[in-house]
């Protein structure tokens, strides 16, 4: 008999919603998600997370947004 799966909240340090989460097929201890237009990867077991991208705000003034 197969028991039903229950969702589990995974805590992260990011504020705001974690969009489009994906579990790594090679190692299910890792998952990725999008937060504020940036890609993050986290380890479910240790809670360690890394921001992989640093998207700019899209502001027209270079002084306000130097990554434009």
PDB file of N, CA and C in Angstrom:
ATOM      1  N   UNK A   1       0.842  -1.183   0.000  1.00  0.00           N
ATOM      2  CA  UNK A   1       0.000   0.000   0.000  1.00  0.00           C
ATOM      3  C   UNK A   1       0.888   1.247   0.000  1.00  0.00           C
ATOM      4  N   UNK A   2       0.515   2.228  -0.773  1.00  0.00           N
ATOM      5  CA  UNK A   2       1.261   3.477  -0.880  1.00  0.00           C
ATOM      6  C   UNK A   2       0.580   4.525  -0.017  1.00  0.00           C
ATOM      7  N   UNK A   3       1.363   5.214   0.802  1.00  0.00           N
ATOM      8  CA  UNK A   3       0.777   6.265   1.635  1.00  0.00           C
ATOM      9  C   UNK A   3       0.803   7.584   0.872  1.00  0.00           C
ATOM     10  N   UNK A   4      -0.162   8.468   1.136  1.00  0.00           N
ATOM     11  CA  UNK A   4      -0.200   9.751   0.428  1.00  0.00           C
ATOM     12  C   UNK A   4       0.961  10.647   0.858  1.00  0.00           C
ATOM     13  N   UNK A   5       1.418  11.457  -0.069  1.00  0.00           N
ATOM     14  CA  UNK A   5       2.495  12.397   0.232  1.00  0.00           C
ATOM     15  C   UNK A   5       1.891  13.670   0.794  1.00  0.00           C
ATOM     16  N   UNK A   6       2.582  14.270   1.734  1.00  0.00           N
ATOM     17  CA  UNK A   6       2.128  15.521   2.329  1.00  0.00           C
ATOM     18  C   UNK A   6       3.156  16.603   2.022  1.00  0.00           C
ATOM     19  N   UNK A   7       2.690  17.830   1.731  1.00  0.00           N
ATOM     20  CA  UNK A   7       3.636  18.912   1.442  1.00  0.00           C
ATOM     21  C   UNK A   7       4.425  19.293   2.693  1.00  0.00           C
ATOM     22  N   UNK A   8       5.634  19.760   2.474  1.00  0.00           N
ATOM     23  CA  UNK A   8       6.512  20.179   3.553  1.00  0.00           C
ATOM     24  C   UNK A   8       7.038  21.565   3.218  1.00  0.00           C
ATOM     25  N   UNK A   9       6.894  22.503   4.141  1.00  0.00           N
ATOM     26  CA  UNK A   9       7.427  23.839   3.906  1.00  0.00           C
ATOM     27  C   UNK A   9       8.933  23.822   4.133  1.00  0.00           C
ATOM     28  N   UNK A  10       9.654  24.365   3.187  1.00  0.00           N
ATOM     29  CA  UNK A  10      11.109  24.447   3.288  1.00  0.00           C
ATOM     30  C   UNK A  10      11.454  25.901   3.584  1.00  0.00           C
ATOM     31  N   UNK A  11      12.037  26.146   4.721  1.00  0.00           N
ATOM     32  CA  UNK A  11      12.383  27.508   5.139  1.00  0.00           C
ATOM     33  C   UNK A  11      13.587  28.014   4.350  1.00  0.00           C
ATOM     34  N   UNK A  12      13.536  29.287   3.954  1.00  0.00           N
ATOM     35  CA  UNK A  12      14.680  29.930   3.314  1.00  0.00           C
ATOM     36  C   UNK A  12      14.838  31.321   3.896  1.00  0.00           C
ATOM     37  N   UNK A  13      15.928  31.973   3.569  1.00  0.00           N
ATOM     38  CA  UNK A  13      16.207  33.316   4.063  1.00  0.00           C
ATOM     39  C   UNK A  13      15.629  34.392   3.151  1.00  0.00           C
ATOM     40  N   UNK A  14      15.082  34.021   2.020  1.00  0.00           N
ATOM     41  CA  UNK A  14      14.550  34.975   1.055  1.00  0.00           C
ATOM     42  C   UNK A  14      13.237  35.564   1.545  1.00  0.00           C
ATOM     43  N   UNK A  15      13.064  36.847   1.301  1.00  0.00           N
ATOM     44  CA  UNK A  15      11.773  37.460   1.578  1.00  0.00           C
ATOM     45  C   UNK A  15      10.941  37.394   0.302  1.00  0.00           C
ATOM     46  N   UNK A  16       9.659  37.328   0.445  1.00  0.00           N
ATOM     47  CA  UNK A  16       8.782  37.259  -0.718  1.00  0.00           C
ATOM     48  C   UNK A  16       8.584  35.835  -1.186  1.00  0.00           C
ATOM     49  N   UNK A  17       7.804  35.678  -2.234  1.00  0.00           N
ATOM     50  CA  UNK A  17       7.475  34.327  -2.711  1.00  0.00           C
ATOM     51  C   UNK A  17       8.646  33.645  -3.410  1.00  0.00           C
ATOM     52  N   UNK A  18       8.698  32.342  -3.265  1.00  0.00           N
ATOM     53  CA  UNK A  18       9.673  31.508  -3.976  1.00  0.00           C
ATOM     54  C   UNK A  18       8.913  30.847  -5.115  1.00  0.00           C
ATOM     55  N   UNK A  19       9.162  31.307  -6.311  1.00  0.00           N
ATOM     56  CA  UNK A  19       8.389  30.879  -7.472  1.00  0.00           C
ATOM     57  C   UNK A  19       9.068  29.726  -8.208  1.00  0.00           C
ATOM     58  N   UNK A  20       8.258  28.903  -8.853  1.00  0.00           N
ATOM     59  CA  UNK A  20       8.701  27.831  -9.747  1.00  0.00           C
ATOM     60  C   UNK A  20       9.766  26.915  -9.128  1.00  0.00           C
ATOM     61  N   UNK A  21       9.507  26.344  -7.945  1.00  0.00           N
ATOM     62  CA  UNK A  21      10.510  25.465  -7.335  1.00  0.00           C
ATOM     63  C   UNK A  21      10.702  24.181  -8.131  1.00  0.00           C
ATOM     64  N   UNK A  22      11.940  23.726  -8.215  1.00  0.00           N
ATOM     65  CA  UNK A  22      12.285  22.489  -8.927  1.00  0.00           C
ATOM     66  C   UNK A  22      13.267  21.689  -8.083  1.00  0.00           C
ATOM     67  N   UNK A  23      13.003  20.401  -7.906  1.00  0.00           N
ATOM     68  CA  UNK A  23      13.920  19.514  -7.203  1.00  0.00           C
ATOM     69  C   UNK A  23      14.924  18.971  -8.209  1.00  0.00           C
ATOM     70  N   UNK A  24      16.187  18.932  -7.821  1.00  0.00           N
ATOM     71  CA  UNK A  24      17.256  18.442  -8.690  1.00  0.00           C
ATOM     72  C   UNK A  24      17.073  16.947  -8.943  1.00  0.00           C
ATOM     73  N   UNK A  25      16.987  16.526 -10.208  1.00  0.00           N
ATOM     74  CA  UNK A  25      16.818  15.099 -10.494  1.00  0.00           C
ATOM     75  C   UNK A  25      18.058  14.264 -10.157  1.00  0.00           C
ATOM     76  N   UNK A  26      19.236  14.867 -10.173  1.00  0.00           N
ATOM     77  CA  UNK A  26      20.467  14.137  -9.868  1.00  0.00           C
ATOM     78  C   UNK A  26      20.693  13.986  -8.364  1.00  0.00           C
ATOM     79  N   UNK A  27      20.234  14.975  -7.588  1.00  0.00           N
ATOM     80  CA  UNK A  27      20.402  14.936  -6.129  1.00  0.00           C
ATOM     81  C   UNK A  27      19.199  15.621  -5.487  1.00  0.00           C
ATOM     82  N   UNK A  28      18.211  14.858  -5.013  1.00  0.00           N
ATOM     83  CA  UNK A  28      16.982  15.444  -4.464  1.00  0.00           C
ATOM     84  C   UNK A  28      17.185  16.264  -3.191  1.00  0.00           C
ATOM     85  N   UNK A  29      18.409  16.355  -2.681  1.00  0.00           N
ATOM     86  CA  UNK A  29      18.670  17.215  -1.529  1.00  0.00           C
ATOM     87  C   UNK A  29      18.717  18.684  -1.947  1.00  0.00           C
ATOM     88  N   UNK A  30      18.818  18.948  -3.253  1.00  0.00           N
ATOM     89  CA  UNK A  30      18.892  20.316  -3.757  1.00  0.00           C
ATOM     90  C   UNK A  30      17.622  20.686  -4.511  1.00  0.00           C
ATOM     91  N   UNK A  31      17.247  21.966  -4.391  1.00  0.00           N
ATOM     92  CA  UNK A  31      16.148  22.481  -5.193  1.00  0.00           C
ATOM     93  C   UNK A  31      16.471  23.908  -5.596  1.00  0.00           C
ATOM     94  N   UNK A  32      15.853  24.358  -6.660  1.00  0.00           N
ATOM     95  CA  UNK A  32      16.055  25.721  -7.140  1.00  0.00           C
ATOM     96  C   UNK A  32      14.718  26.436  -7.138  1.00  0.00           C
ATOM     97  N   UNK A  33      14.776  27.763  -7.119  1.00  0.00           N
ATOM     98  CA  UNK A  33      13.560  28.569  -7.166  1.00  0.00           C
ATOM     99  C   UNK A  33      13.919  29.969  -7.643  1.00  0.00           C
ATOM    100  N   UNK A  34      12.900  30.728  -8.002  1.00  0.00           N
ATOM    101  CA  UNK A  34      13.072  32.111  -8.442  1.00  0.00           C
ATOM    102  C   UNK A  34      12.524  33.020  -7.355  1.00  0.00           C
ATOM    103  N   UNK A  35      13.298  34.043  -7.000  1.00  0.00           N
ATOM    104  CA  UNK A  35      12.884  35.032  -6.013  1.00  0.00           C
ATOM    105  C   UNK A  35      13.325  36.396  -6.507  1.00  0.00           C
ATOM    106  N   UNK A  36      12.372  37.304  -6.676  1.00  0.00           N
ATOM    107  CA  UNK A  36      12.659  38.658  -7.168  1.00  0.00           C
ATOM    108  C   UNK A  36      13.485  38.643  -8.453  1.00  0.00           C
ATOM    109  N   UNK A  37      13.100  37.804  -9.396  1.00  0.00           N
ATOM    110  CA  UNK A  37      13.732  37.675 -10.717  1.00  0.00           C
ATOM    111  C   UNK A  37      15.130  37.070 -10.675  1.00  0.00           C
ATOM    112  N   UNK A  38      15.565  36.564  -9.542  1.00  0.00           N
ATOM    113  CA  UNK A  38      16.874  35.922  -9.430  1.00  0.00           C
ATOM    114  C   UNK A  38      16.703  34.429  -9.201  1.00  0.00           C
ATOM    115  N   UNK A  39      17.659  33.658  -9.694  1.00  0.00           N
ATOM    116  CA  UNK A  39      17.663  32.211  -9.529  1.00  0.00           C
ATOM    117  C   UNK A  39      18.456  31.848  -8.278  1.00  0.00           C
ATOM    118  N   UNK A  40      17.871  30.996  -7.444  1.00  0.00           N
ATOM    119  CA  UNK A  40      18.494  30.540  -6.204  1.00  0.00           C
ATOM    120  C   UNK A  40      18.564  29.024  -6.221  1.00  0.00           C
ATOM    121  N   UNK A  41      19.542  28.456  -5.498  1.00  0.00           N
ATOM    122  CA  UNK A  41      19.609  27.016  -5.273  1.00  0.00           C
ATOM    123  C   UNK A  41      19.785  26.821  -3.766  1.00  0.00           C
ATOM    124  N   UNK A  42      19.132  25.794  -3.225  1.00  0.00           N
ATOM    125  CA  UNK A  42      19.192  25.548  -1.783  1.00  0.00           C
ATOM    126  C   UNK A  42      19.325  24.057  -1.511  1.00  0.00           C
ATOM    127  N   UNK A  43      19.910  23.751  -0.367  1.00  0.00           N
ATOM    128  CA  UNK A  43      20.042  22.377   0.091  1.00  0.00           C
ATOM    129  C   UNK A  43      18.951  22.139   1.129  1.00  0.00           C
ATOM    130  N   UNK A  44      18.073  21.190   0.881  1.00  0.00           N
ATOM    131  CA  UNK A  44      16.953  20.912   1.776  1.00  0.00           C
ATOM    132  C   UNK A  44      17.455  20.421   3.129  1.00  0.00           C
ATOM    133  N   UNK A  45      18.510  19.633   3.143  1.00  0.00           N
ATOM    134  CA  UNK A  45      19.005  19.021   4.379  1.00  0.00           C
ATOM    135  C   UNK A  45      19.726  20.011   5.287  1.00  0.00           C
ATOM    136  N   UNK A  46      20.554  20.882   4.714  1.00  0.00           N
ATOM    137  CA  UNK A  46      21.351  21.807   5.529  1.00  0.00           C
ATOM    138  C   UNK A  46      20.732  23.194   5.648  1.00  0.00           C
ATOM    139  N   UNK A  47      19.849  23.553   4.714  1.00  0.00           N
ATOM    140  CA  UNK A  47      19.262  24.887   4.710  1.00  0.00           C
ATOM    141  C   UNK A  47      20.135  25.927   4.031  1.00  0.00           C
ATOM    142  N   UNK A  48      21.337  25.533   3.583  1.00  0.00           N
ATOM    143  CA  UNK A  48      22.223  26.473   2.898  1.00  0.00           C
ATOM    144  C   UNK A  48      21.623  26.840   1.549  1.00  0.00           C
ATOM    145  N   UNK A  49      21.721  28.116   1.189  1.00  0.00           N
ATOM    146  CA  UNK A  49      21.211  28.559  -0.109  1.00  0.00           C
ATOM    147  C   UNK A  49      22.173  29.546  -0.734  1.00  0.00           C
ATOM    148  N   UNK A  50      22.146  29.575  -2.063  1.00  0.00           N
ATOM    149  CA  UNK A  50      23.030  30.454  -2.837  1.00  0.00           C
ATOM    150  C   UNK A  50      22.219  31.167  -3.901  1.00  0.00           C
ATOM    151  N   UNK A  51      22.479  32.453  -4.017  1.00  0.00           N
ATOM    152  CA  UNK A  51      21.881  33.247  -5.087  1.00  0.00           C
ATOM    153  C   UNK A  51      22.796  33.120  -6.295  1.00  0.00           C
ATOM    154  N   UNK A  52      22.245  32.663  -7.430  1.00  0.00           N
ATOM    155  CA  UNK A  52      23.054  32.414  -8.622  1.00  0.00           C
ATOM    156  C   UNK A  52      23.058  33.574  -9.606  1.00  0.00           C
ATOM    157  N   UNK A  53      22.010  34.394  -9.590  1.00  0.00           N
ATOM    158  CA  UNK A  53      21.940  35.527 -10.511  1.00  0.00           C
ATOM    159  C   UNK A  53      21.644  36.799  -9.728  1.00  0.00           C
ATOM    160  N   UNK A  54      21.998  37.921 -10.317  1.00  0.00           N
ATOM    161  CA  UNK A  54      21.770  39.222  -9.694  1.00  0.00           C
ATOM    162  C   UNK A  54      21.135  40.141 -10.737  1.00  0.00           C
ATOM    163  N   UNK A  55      19.836  39.996 -10.925  1.00  0.00           N
ATOM    164  CA  UNK A  55      19.118  40.784 -11.929  1.00  0.00           C
ATOM    165  C   UNK A  55      18.956  42.217 -11.453  1.00  0.00           C
ATOM    166  N   UNK A  56      19.104  43.130 -12.376  1.00  0.00           N
ATOM    167  CA  UNK A  56      18.932  44.539 -12.041  1.00  0.00           C
ATOM    168  C   UNK A  56      17.453  44.892 -11.976  1.00  0.00           C
ATOM    169  N   UNK A  57      17.168  46.057 -11.441  1.00  0.00           N
ATOM    170  CA  UNK A  57      15.797  46.523 -11.267  1.00  0.00           C
ATOM    171  C   UNK A  57      15.185  47.044 -12.564  1.00  0.00           C
ATOM    172  N   UNK A  58      16.008  47.307 -13.567  1.00  0.00           N
ATOM    173  CA  UNK A  58      15.495  47.822 -14.828  1.00  0.00           C
ATOM    174  C   UNK A  58      15.268  49.322 -14.814  1.00  0.00           C
ATOM    175  N   UNK A  59      15.922  50.026 -13.898  1.00  0.00           N
ATOM    176  CA  UNK A  59      15.765  51.471 -13.815  1.00  0.00           C
ATOM    177  C   UNK A  59      16.544  52.131 -14.947  1.00  0.00           C
ATOM    178  N   UNK A  60      16.067  53.266 -15.399  1.00  0.00           N
ATOM    179  CA  UNK A  60      16.708  53.929 -16.537  1.00  0.00           C
ATOM    180  C   UNK A  60      17.970  54.683 -16.137  1.00  0.00           C
ATOM    181  N   UNK A  61      18.124  55.041 -14.879  1.00  0.00           N
ATOM    182  CA  UNK A  61      19.260  55.816 -14.416  1.00  0.00           C
ATOM    183  C   UNK A  61      20.369  54.871 -13.941  1.00  0.00           C
ATOM    184  N   UNK A  62      21.547  54.960 -14.545  1.00  0.00           N
ATOM    185  CA  UNK A  62      22.663  54.079 -14.200  1.00  0.00           C
ATOM    186  C   UNK A  62      23.119  54.303 -12.755  1.00  0.00           C
ATOM    187  N   UNK A  63      22.993  55.518 -12.252  1.00  0.00           N
ATOM    188  CA  UNK A  63      23.386  55.779 -10.866  1.00  0.00           C
ATOM    189  C   UNK A  63      22.487  55.026  -9.888  1.00  0.00           C
ATOM    190  N   UNK A  64      21.198  54.903 -10.222  1.00  0.00           N
ATOM    191  CA  UNK A  64      20.257  54.182  -9.363  1.00  0.00           C
ATOM    192  C   UNK A  64      20.375  52.674  -9.532  1.00  0.00           C
ATOM    193  N   UNK A  65      20.765  52.241 -10.715  1.00  0.00           N
ATOM    194  CA  UNK A  65      20.849  50.810 -11.009  1.00  0.00           C
ATOM    195  C   UNK A  65      22.082  50.546 -11.868  1.00  0.00           C
ATOM    196  N   UNK A  66      23.267  50.392 -11.252  1.00  0.00           N
ATOM    197  CA  UNK A  66      24.508  50.277 -12.034  1.00  0.00           C
ATOM    198  C   UNK A  66      24.596  49.035 -12.909  1.00  0.00           C
ATOM    199  N   UNK A  67      23.728  48.059 -12.726  1.00  0.00           N
ATOM    200  CA  UNK A  67      23.770  46.856 -13.560  1.00  0.00           C
ATOM    201  C   UNK A  67      22.932  47.004 -14.825  1.00  0.00           C
ATOM    202  N   UNK A  68      22.366  48.189 -15.057  1.00  0.00           N
ATOM    203  CA  UNK A  68      21.536  48.415 -16.252  1.00  0.00           C
ATOM    204  C   UNK A  68      22.377  48.359 -17.503  1.00  0.00           C
TER     205      UNK A  68
END
